[in-house]
XYZ file of C-alpha atoms in Angstrom:
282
model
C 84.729 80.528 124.928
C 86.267 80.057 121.583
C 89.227 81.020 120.734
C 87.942 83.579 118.773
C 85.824 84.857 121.311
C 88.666 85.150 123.985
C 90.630 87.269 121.223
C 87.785 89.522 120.712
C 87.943 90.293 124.224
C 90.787 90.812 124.832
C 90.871 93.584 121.812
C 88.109 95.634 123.319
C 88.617 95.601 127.371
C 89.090 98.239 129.043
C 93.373 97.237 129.113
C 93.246 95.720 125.514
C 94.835 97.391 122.600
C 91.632 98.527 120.548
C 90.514 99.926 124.056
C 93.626 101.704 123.880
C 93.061 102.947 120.053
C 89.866 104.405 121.382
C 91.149 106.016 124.508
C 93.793 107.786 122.087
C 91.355 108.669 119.433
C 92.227 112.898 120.573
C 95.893 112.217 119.759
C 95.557 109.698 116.483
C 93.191 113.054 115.335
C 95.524 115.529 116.273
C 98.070 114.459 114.239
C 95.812 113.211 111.311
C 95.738 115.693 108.220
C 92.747 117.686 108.188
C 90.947 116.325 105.359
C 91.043 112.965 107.617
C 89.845 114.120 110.615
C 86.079 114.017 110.017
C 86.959 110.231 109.524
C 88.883 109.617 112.964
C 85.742 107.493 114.066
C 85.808 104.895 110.996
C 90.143 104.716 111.375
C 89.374 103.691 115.260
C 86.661 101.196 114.277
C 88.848 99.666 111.189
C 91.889 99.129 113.419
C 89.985 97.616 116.555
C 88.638 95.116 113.888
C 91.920 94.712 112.356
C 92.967 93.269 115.848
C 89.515 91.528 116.099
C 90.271 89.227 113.226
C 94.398 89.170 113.278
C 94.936 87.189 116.546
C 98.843 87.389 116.091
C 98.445 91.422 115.934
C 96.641 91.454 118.472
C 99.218 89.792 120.713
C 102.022 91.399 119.099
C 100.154 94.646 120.387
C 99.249 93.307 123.675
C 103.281 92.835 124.164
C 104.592 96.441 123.715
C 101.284 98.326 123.836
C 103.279 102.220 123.597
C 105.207 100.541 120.633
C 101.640 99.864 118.873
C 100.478 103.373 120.046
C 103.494 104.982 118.127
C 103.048 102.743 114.890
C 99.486 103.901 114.902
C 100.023 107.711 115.137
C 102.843 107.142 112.333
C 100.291 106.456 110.246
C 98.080 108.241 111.111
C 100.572 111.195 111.097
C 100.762 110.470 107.446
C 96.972 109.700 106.774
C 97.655 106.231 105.563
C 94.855 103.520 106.368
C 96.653 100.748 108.747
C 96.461 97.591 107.851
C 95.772 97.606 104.398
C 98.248 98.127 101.108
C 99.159 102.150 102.288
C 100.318 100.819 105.567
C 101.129 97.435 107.015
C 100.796 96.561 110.404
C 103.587 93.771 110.875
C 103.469 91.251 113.952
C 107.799 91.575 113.570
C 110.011 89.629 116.262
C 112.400 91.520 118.550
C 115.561 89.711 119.078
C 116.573 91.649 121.979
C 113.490 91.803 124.032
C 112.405 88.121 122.524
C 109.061 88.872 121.542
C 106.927 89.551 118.691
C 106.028 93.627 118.543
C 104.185 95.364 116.149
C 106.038 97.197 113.164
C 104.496 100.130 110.601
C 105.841 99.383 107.052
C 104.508 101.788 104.473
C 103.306 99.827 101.495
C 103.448 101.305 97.572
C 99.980 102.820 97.755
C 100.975 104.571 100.293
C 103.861 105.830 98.454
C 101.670 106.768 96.007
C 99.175 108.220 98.183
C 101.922 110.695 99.545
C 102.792 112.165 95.977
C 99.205 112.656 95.025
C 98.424 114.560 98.738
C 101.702 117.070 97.619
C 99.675 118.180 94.887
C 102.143 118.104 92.070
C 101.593 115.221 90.218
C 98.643 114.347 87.995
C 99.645 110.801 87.843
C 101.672 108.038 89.242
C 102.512 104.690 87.144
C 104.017 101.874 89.157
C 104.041 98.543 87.700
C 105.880 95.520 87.449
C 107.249 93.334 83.771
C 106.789 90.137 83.908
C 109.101 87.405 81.233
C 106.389 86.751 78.601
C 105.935 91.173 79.004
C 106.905 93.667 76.153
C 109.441 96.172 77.934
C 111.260 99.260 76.172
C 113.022 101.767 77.465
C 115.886 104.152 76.549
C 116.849 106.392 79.144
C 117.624 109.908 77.702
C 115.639 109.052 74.244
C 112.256 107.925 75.760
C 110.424 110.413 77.757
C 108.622 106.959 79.089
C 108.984 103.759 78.493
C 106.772 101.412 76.222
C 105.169 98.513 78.216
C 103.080 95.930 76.191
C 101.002 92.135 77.799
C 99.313 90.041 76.637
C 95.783 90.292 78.555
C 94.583 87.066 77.468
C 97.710 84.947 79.584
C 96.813 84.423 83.113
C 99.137 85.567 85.482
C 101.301 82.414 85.565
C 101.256 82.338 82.265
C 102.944 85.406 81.887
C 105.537 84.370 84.014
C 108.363 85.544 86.650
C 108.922 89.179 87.694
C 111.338 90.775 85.815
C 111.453 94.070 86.290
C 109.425 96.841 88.505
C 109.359 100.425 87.131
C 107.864 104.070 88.205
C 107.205 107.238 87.121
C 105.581 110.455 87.601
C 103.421 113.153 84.978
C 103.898 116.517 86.899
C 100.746 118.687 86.376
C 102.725 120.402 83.834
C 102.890 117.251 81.725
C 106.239 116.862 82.168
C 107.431 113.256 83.003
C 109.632 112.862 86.221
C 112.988 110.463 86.652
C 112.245 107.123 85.143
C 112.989 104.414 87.778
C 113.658 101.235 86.093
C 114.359 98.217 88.763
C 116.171 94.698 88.067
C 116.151 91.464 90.095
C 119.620 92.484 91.390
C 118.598 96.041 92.842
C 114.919 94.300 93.949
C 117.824 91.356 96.015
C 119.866 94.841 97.561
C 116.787 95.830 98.851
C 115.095 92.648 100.142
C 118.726 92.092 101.781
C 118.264 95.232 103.809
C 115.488 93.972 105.681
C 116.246 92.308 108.347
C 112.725 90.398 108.830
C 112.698 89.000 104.971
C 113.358 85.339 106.118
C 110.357 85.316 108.206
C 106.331 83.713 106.980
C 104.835 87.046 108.313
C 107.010 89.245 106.238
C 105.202 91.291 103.084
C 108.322 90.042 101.021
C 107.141 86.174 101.444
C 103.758 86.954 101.846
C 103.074 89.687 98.851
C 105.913 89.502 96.535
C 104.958 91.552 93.799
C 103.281 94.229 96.596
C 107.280 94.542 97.462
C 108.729 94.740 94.168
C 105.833 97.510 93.795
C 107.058 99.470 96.819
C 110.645 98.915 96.185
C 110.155 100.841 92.530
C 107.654 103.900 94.360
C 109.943 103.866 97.294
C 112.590 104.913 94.862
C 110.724 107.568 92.589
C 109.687 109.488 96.326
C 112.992 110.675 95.703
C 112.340 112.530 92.559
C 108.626 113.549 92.807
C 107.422 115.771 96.212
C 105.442 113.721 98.309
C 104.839 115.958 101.268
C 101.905 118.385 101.955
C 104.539 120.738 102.929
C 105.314 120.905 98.968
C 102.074 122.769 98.527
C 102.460 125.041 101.346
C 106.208 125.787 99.869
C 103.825 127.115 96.829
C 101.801 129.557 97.906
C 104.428 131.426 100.340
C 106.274 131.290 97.230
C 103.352 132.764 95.363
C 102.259 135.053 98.207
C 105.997 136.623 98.000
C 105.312 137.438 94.195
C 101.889 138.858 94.462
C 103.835 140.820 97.539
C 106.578 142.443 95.087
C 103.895 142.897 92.158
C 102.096 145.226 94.381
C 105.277 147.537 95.837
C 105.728 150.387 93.836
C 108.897 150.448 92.236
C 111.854 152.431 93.408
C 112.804 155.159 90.579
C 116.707 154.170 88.447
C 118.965 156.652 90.374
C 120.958 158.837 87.688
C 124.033 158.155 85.623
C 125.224 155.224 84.401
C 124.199 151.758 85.177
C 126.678 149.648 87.249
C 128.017 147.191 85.706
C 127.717 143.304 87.025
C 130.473 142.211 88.955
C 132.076 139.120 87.112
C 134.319 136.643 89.721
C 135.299 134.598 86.631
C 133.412 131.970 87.884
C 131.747 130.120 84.871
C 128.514 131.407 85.077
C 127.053 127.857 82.910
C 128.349 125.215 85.750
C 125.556 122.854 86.048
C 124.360 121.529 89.865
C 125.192 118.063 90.163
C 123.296 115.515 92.419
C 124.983 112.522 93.854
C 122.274 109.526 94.111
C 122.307 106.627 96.718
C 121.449 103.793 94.530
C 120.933 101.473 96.597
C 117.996 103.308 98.577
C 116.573 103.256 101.913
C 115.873 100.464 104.377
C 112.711 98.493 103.164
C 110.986 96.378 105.702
């Protein structure tokens, strides 16, 4: 048998991981959001192949099988195809146990996936500015920035990254927080994951991808980007349509009382403080 051959059968025995996909196929739909679940079958098949063709997957997921199980229902938690740009499936090392196991990392389209599913967005930039690129933009003067290249320059030509950005147009057509990133926050975040030195990792392997994610990763944080957003909605509507239809309670005689004033200046502003430097990325 080729090597090839012994991977593929390993993947689909009856103890293999993409046996194990399929004997879990009732949980990964369980969890799945409802518009996915008609599509359980083709998510099973996909990953099985994944494993099929990937023969360091496969025996990352042959190592710590329940850890593979749990990276699986992650994403499938958040309806996010593994194994593609929404969802990585990482062969990652484990220094303590001293063995490769694998990791979920949720790509940028992913991200982007998310803030579409909430429902309040009608559309999602991300994009990266590379040195030979036209960039402007003044924060607090441009509602978004101006972004200009040169489509006849191949991608080399155009040269370096320089800058990732990302923002939002609510369905309102309003424009969300800007998120403008520079080599020195993409380095904070790179630095935070502990796997960036190795070949297998999406920062050495899909650079721009990263730089792509870093910028959505950031703008999650300004723009819903769960289901439960839209839920949120129509209690909140419910409640209104609720009051509209009590009858109202008649103004009890005599004068009005008056509005109790604490002194408390009624035009303070809520503040946000904002971690700059973000999550972990992996």
């Amino acid at each position: 048998m080729t090597g090839q051959t012994i991977g593929n059968a390993l993947a689909v025995r009856d103890n293999g991981p993409g046996a194990l996909v399929a004997q879990h196929r009732a949980d990964i739909e369980l969890v799945m959001p409802s518009h996915l679940q008609k599509r359980v079958g083709a998510w099973v098949r996909t990953t099985q192949g994944l494993l099929r063709r990937d023969e360091k997957l496969l025996k990352a997921a042959q190592n710590d099988p329940g850890q593979f199980m749990a990276v699986l229902l992650d994403a499938a938690r958040l309806g996010l195809e593994p194994g593609t740009e929404q969802y990585y499936l990482v062969p990652r090392w484990n220094t303590k146990k001293r063995r490769t196991e694998v990791t979920g990392v949720r790509g940028y389209q992913g991200e982007i996936e998310l803030m579409y599913r909430a429902g309040a967005v009608s559309s999602v930039i991300v994009e990266v500015v590379r040195q030979r690129d036209e960039f402007s933009y003044r924060p607090g003067r441009d509602d978004r920035p101006g972004h200009e290249i040169d489509w006849d320059l191949s991608l080399e030509e155009r040269g370096e990254l320089r800058l990732a950005y990302a923002y939002a147009v609510m369905k309102d057509g309003a424009t969300s927080k800007v998120v403008v990133l520079n080599h020195g926050h993409i380095a904070k975040a790179r630095a935070k994951s502990d796997s960036a030195d190795r070949d297998w990792s999406p920062w050495n392997t899909d650079e721009e991808a990263m730089w792509l994610k870093t910028a959505a990763h950031r703008l999650a944080k300004w723009v819903p980007t769960s289901a439960e957003y839209v839920r949120e909605q129509l209690r909140a509507q419910a409640d209104v349509d609720d009051e509209r239809s009590m009858p109202s309670a008649p103004m009890p005689a005599g004068p009005l009382p008056q509005p109790y004033d604490s002194g408390a200046d009624d035009d303070a502003i809520e503040g946000e403080f904002v971690d700059d430097e973000g999550e972990v990325l992996s």
